[in-house]
């Protein structure tokens, strides 16, 4: 398998549920990211991990909890979400630190609906 | 202030025509990179083209070219000979020099392009 894989593709959860989003990259990249994409808003960076260490938390509410056990896997643990958290959650990876034109490789996203 | 501005929320273009998607950016860094991504209805963000701030030539990738006007801080995407499969959201993004090391990208709000048969 190649690229960035996100599971599940779709998720419907109640406000009291606990669920996790998974992201896996097979590109040998050293950085991974979570972005939130809501309708009519720019992509919002949530978390950045470099070499498994969190280097950025963009003022994300504590009901979102990231985990990066190794440089190939990234999780987003969700609990007591609000309806406004419904969005497309995109995972991306990159080879950070090179300054080259690699940009990001994105997964297909998880479409989350909070009911 | 927004760092990436895409002023066209939606565009309709006849098939086989060329289309220009606008992007302006704001940065005080001398070194930066500009990216365009395509997002079909499936949700995946697909990398299209990259322009470095020190690149003197406009970037080209097949039917995609980037019209880079540094003094005006614009990085418009040009798609030649549009096809029905080009219908998607298109995002302009920027990586600033201060972000080398974590490669953080800032995105615009996007332009929804619809190709009409």
XYZ file of C-alpha atoms in Angstrom:
232
model
C 0.000 0.000 0.000
C 1.252 3.469 -0.776
C 0.305 7.017 0.126
C -1.708 8.175 3.097
C -4.635 6.078 4.291
C -7.363 7.334 6.599
C -10.009 5.253 8.330
C -12.890 5.335 8.646
C -14.051 7.280 5.593
C -17.313 8.221 7.276
C -18.222 8.421 10.958
C -21.443 9.363 12.702
C -21.192 9.724 16.450
C -23.263 11.011 19.320
C -22.042 13.774 21.554
C -21.312 11.354 24.384
C -19.423 8.813 22.278
C -15.692 8.192 22.133
C -14.175 7.345 18.769
C -10.803 7.504 17.061
C -9.656 8.475 13.589
C -6.656 6.678 12.168
C -4.071 7.809 9.659
C -1.237 5.748 8.231
C 1.457 6.790 5.778
C 3.707 4.501 3.745
C 5.920 7.213 2.291
C 8.720 7.284 4.844
C 7.833 10.847 5.799
C 8.859 12.277 9.153
C 5.999 14.725 9.749
C 2.246 14.230 10.035
C -0.622 16.661 10.362
C -4.305 16.855 11.208
C -6.422 19.448 9.431
C -10.109 20.255 9.854
C -12.103 21.308 6.812
C -15.483 22.916 7.458
C -17.812 24.263 4.816
C -16.808 27.660 3.425
C -13.771 27.980 5.690
C -10.073 27.565 4.980
C -8.440 24.366 6.096
C -7.602 24.708 9.758
C -4.368 23.198 11.000
C -5.005 21.292 14.221
C -1.830 19.406 15.114
C 1.673 18.880 13.761
C 3.989 16.008 14.621
C 7.654 15.877 13.681
C 9.521 12.643 14.362
C 6.612 11.586 16.616
C 6.848 14.730 18.717
C 3.998 17.207 18.760
C 5.348 20.527 17.556
C 2.111 22.413 17.185
C -1.292 22.479 18.798
C -3.297 25.181 17.142
C -5.541 26.011 20.126
C -7.579 22.878 19.589
C -10.174 22.021 22.280
C -9.197 19.200 24.587
C -12.048 17.031 23.290
C -9.653 16.334 20.400
C -6.650 14.324 21.536
C -3.925 13.347 19.059
C -1.565 10.413 19.362
C 1.489 9.604 17.272
C 2.986 6.269 18.356
C 5.495 6.240 15.475
C 6.286 8.288 12.411
C 3.934 6.205 10.248
C 0.776 6.372 12.346
C -1.330 9.206 13.640
C -4.567 9.036 15.585
C -7.160 11.591 16.578
C -9.161 10.542 19.615
C -12.570 12.153 19.909
C -14.787 12.489 22.975
C -17.810 14.588 23.956
C -17.836 16.372 20.625
C -20.219 19.148 19.644
C -22.323 19.383 16.460
C -20.036 22.187 15.213
C -17.207 19.652 15.147
C -18.860 17.998 12.164
C -16.399 18.394 9.299
C -13.966 16.615 7.017
C -10.811 15.702 8.927
C -7.765 15.421 6.732
C -4.486 13.800 7.594
C -1.313 14.686 5.716
C 2.345 13.780 5.800
C 5.509 15.393 4.505
C 9.280 15.113 4.565
C 9.940 18.080 6.803
C 13.214 19.912 7.123
C 14.337 19.677 3.522
C 12.894 22.952 2.280
C 12.171 21.193 -0.982
C 8.967 21.284 -2.963
C 7.401 18.279 -1.367
C 4.443 19.938 0.242
C 1.980 17.506 1.703
C 0.544 14.188 0.711
C -3.023 14.012 1.933
C -5.333 11.169 2.807
C -8.900 11.024 1.556
C -10.258 12.299 4.841
C -12.825 11.179 7.387
C -16.243 12.784 7.060
C -17.402 13.214 10.667
C -20.979 13.950 11.643
C -21.802 14.645 15.280
C -25.452 14.137 16.186
C -5.027 39.557 7.732
C -5.453 36.510 5.546
C -2.218 35.124 4.230
C -3.786 33.450 1.206
C -6.684 35.048 -0.646
C -8.729 33.346 -3.315
C -11.374 35.790 -4.492
C -13.340 33.463 -6.777
C -15.649 31.212 -4.755
C -16.934 29.557 -7.926
C -16.230 29.473 -11.644
C -17.973 27.914 -14.637
C -15.868 27.237 -17.713
C -16.665 25.641 -21.047
C -14.843 22.398 -21.748
C -11.576 22.816 -23.705
C -11.206 26.445 -22.697
C -8.352 27.681 -20.550
C -9.097 28.872 -17.032
C -7.199 31.023 -14.554
C -7.742 30.648 -10.825
C -6.580 33.613 -8.792
C -4.436 33.531 -5.676
C -2.750 36.361 -3.820
C -0.600 35.929 -0.749
C 0.876 37.959 2.043
C 4.220 37.268 3.642
C 7.232 39.179 4.888
C 9.534 36.219 4.341
C 11.985 36.329 1.449
C 11.915 32.581 1.037
C 8.587 30.820 0.657
C 6.822 28.231 -1.436
C 3.450 28.289 -3.138
C 1.320 25.252 -3.863
C -1.901 24.414 -5.633
C -4.052 21.466 -4.649
C -7.136 19.952 -6.252
C -9.906 18.443 -4.159
C -12.485 16.339 -6.041
C -15.773 15.416 -4.425
C -14.083 12.312 -2.996
C -12.298 14.593 -0.523
C -8.657 13.785 -1.195
C -6.347 16.747 -1.695
C -4.188 16.214 -4.769
C -0.943 18.141 -5.222
C -0.803 19.909 -8.594
C 2.101 22.323 -8.795
C 4.757 24.139 -6.773
C 6.544 27.487 -7.162
C 9.484 28.552 -5.030
C 9.931 32.231 -4.314
C 13.406 32.216 -5.880
C 12.351 30.347 -8.999
C 12.690 32.668 -11.965
C 10.663 30.514 -14.313
C 6.964 29.910 -13.903
C 6.291 26.328 -12.852
C 4.553 24.009 -15.298
C 3.180 20.490 -14.878
C 1.394 19.167 -17.930
C -1.766 21.239 -18.437
C -1.112 23.203 -15.245
C 1.041 26.290 -15.057
C 1.549 28.807 -12.320
C 1.612 32.480 -13.274
C 3.945 33.819 -10.586
C 4.115 37.586 -10.212
C 6.305 38.156 -7.199
C 5.999 41.936 -7.003
C 2.230 41.668 -7.014
C 2.310 38.680 -4.664
C 0.121 36.643 -6.912
C 0.345 32.983 -7.893
C -2.470 32.227 -10.288
C -3.099 28.710 -11.533
C -3.716 28.324 -15.253
C -5.342 25.161 -16.571
C -5.138 24.805 -20.325
C -7.670 22.866 -22.399
C -9.989 22.158 -19.495
C -11.599 18.749 -19.153
C -14.722 17.551 -17.355
C -12.491 15.818 -14.813
C -11.074 19.182 -13.791
C -14.317 19.983 -11.959
C -13.274 20.222 -8.304
C -12.268 22.580 -5.522
C -8.873 24.187 -5.991
C -6.789 25.469 -3.081
C -3.798 27.743 -3.083
C -1.369 27.301 -0.183
C 1.868 28.817 1.089
C 4.800 27.561 3.123
C 6.855 30.329 4.704
C 10.558 30.109 5.469
C 9.913 30.184 9.196
C 8.008 26.941 8.767
C 10.860 24.946 7.269
C 11.257 22.142 9.735
C 7.564 21.569 10.216
C 6.408 22.390 6.708
C 3.224 24.073 7.886
C 1.032 25.153 4.990
C -1.519 27.970 5.082
C -4.477 27.483 2.748
C -6.911 29.798 1.026
C -10.681 29.299 1.047
C -10.657 27.652 -2.347
C -12.350 28.059 -5.720
C -14.986 25.609 -6.938
C -14.403 25.024 -10.639
C -17.153 23.499 -12.760
C -16.420 22.483 -16.336
C -19.443 22.637 -18.623
C -19.661 20.132 -21.494
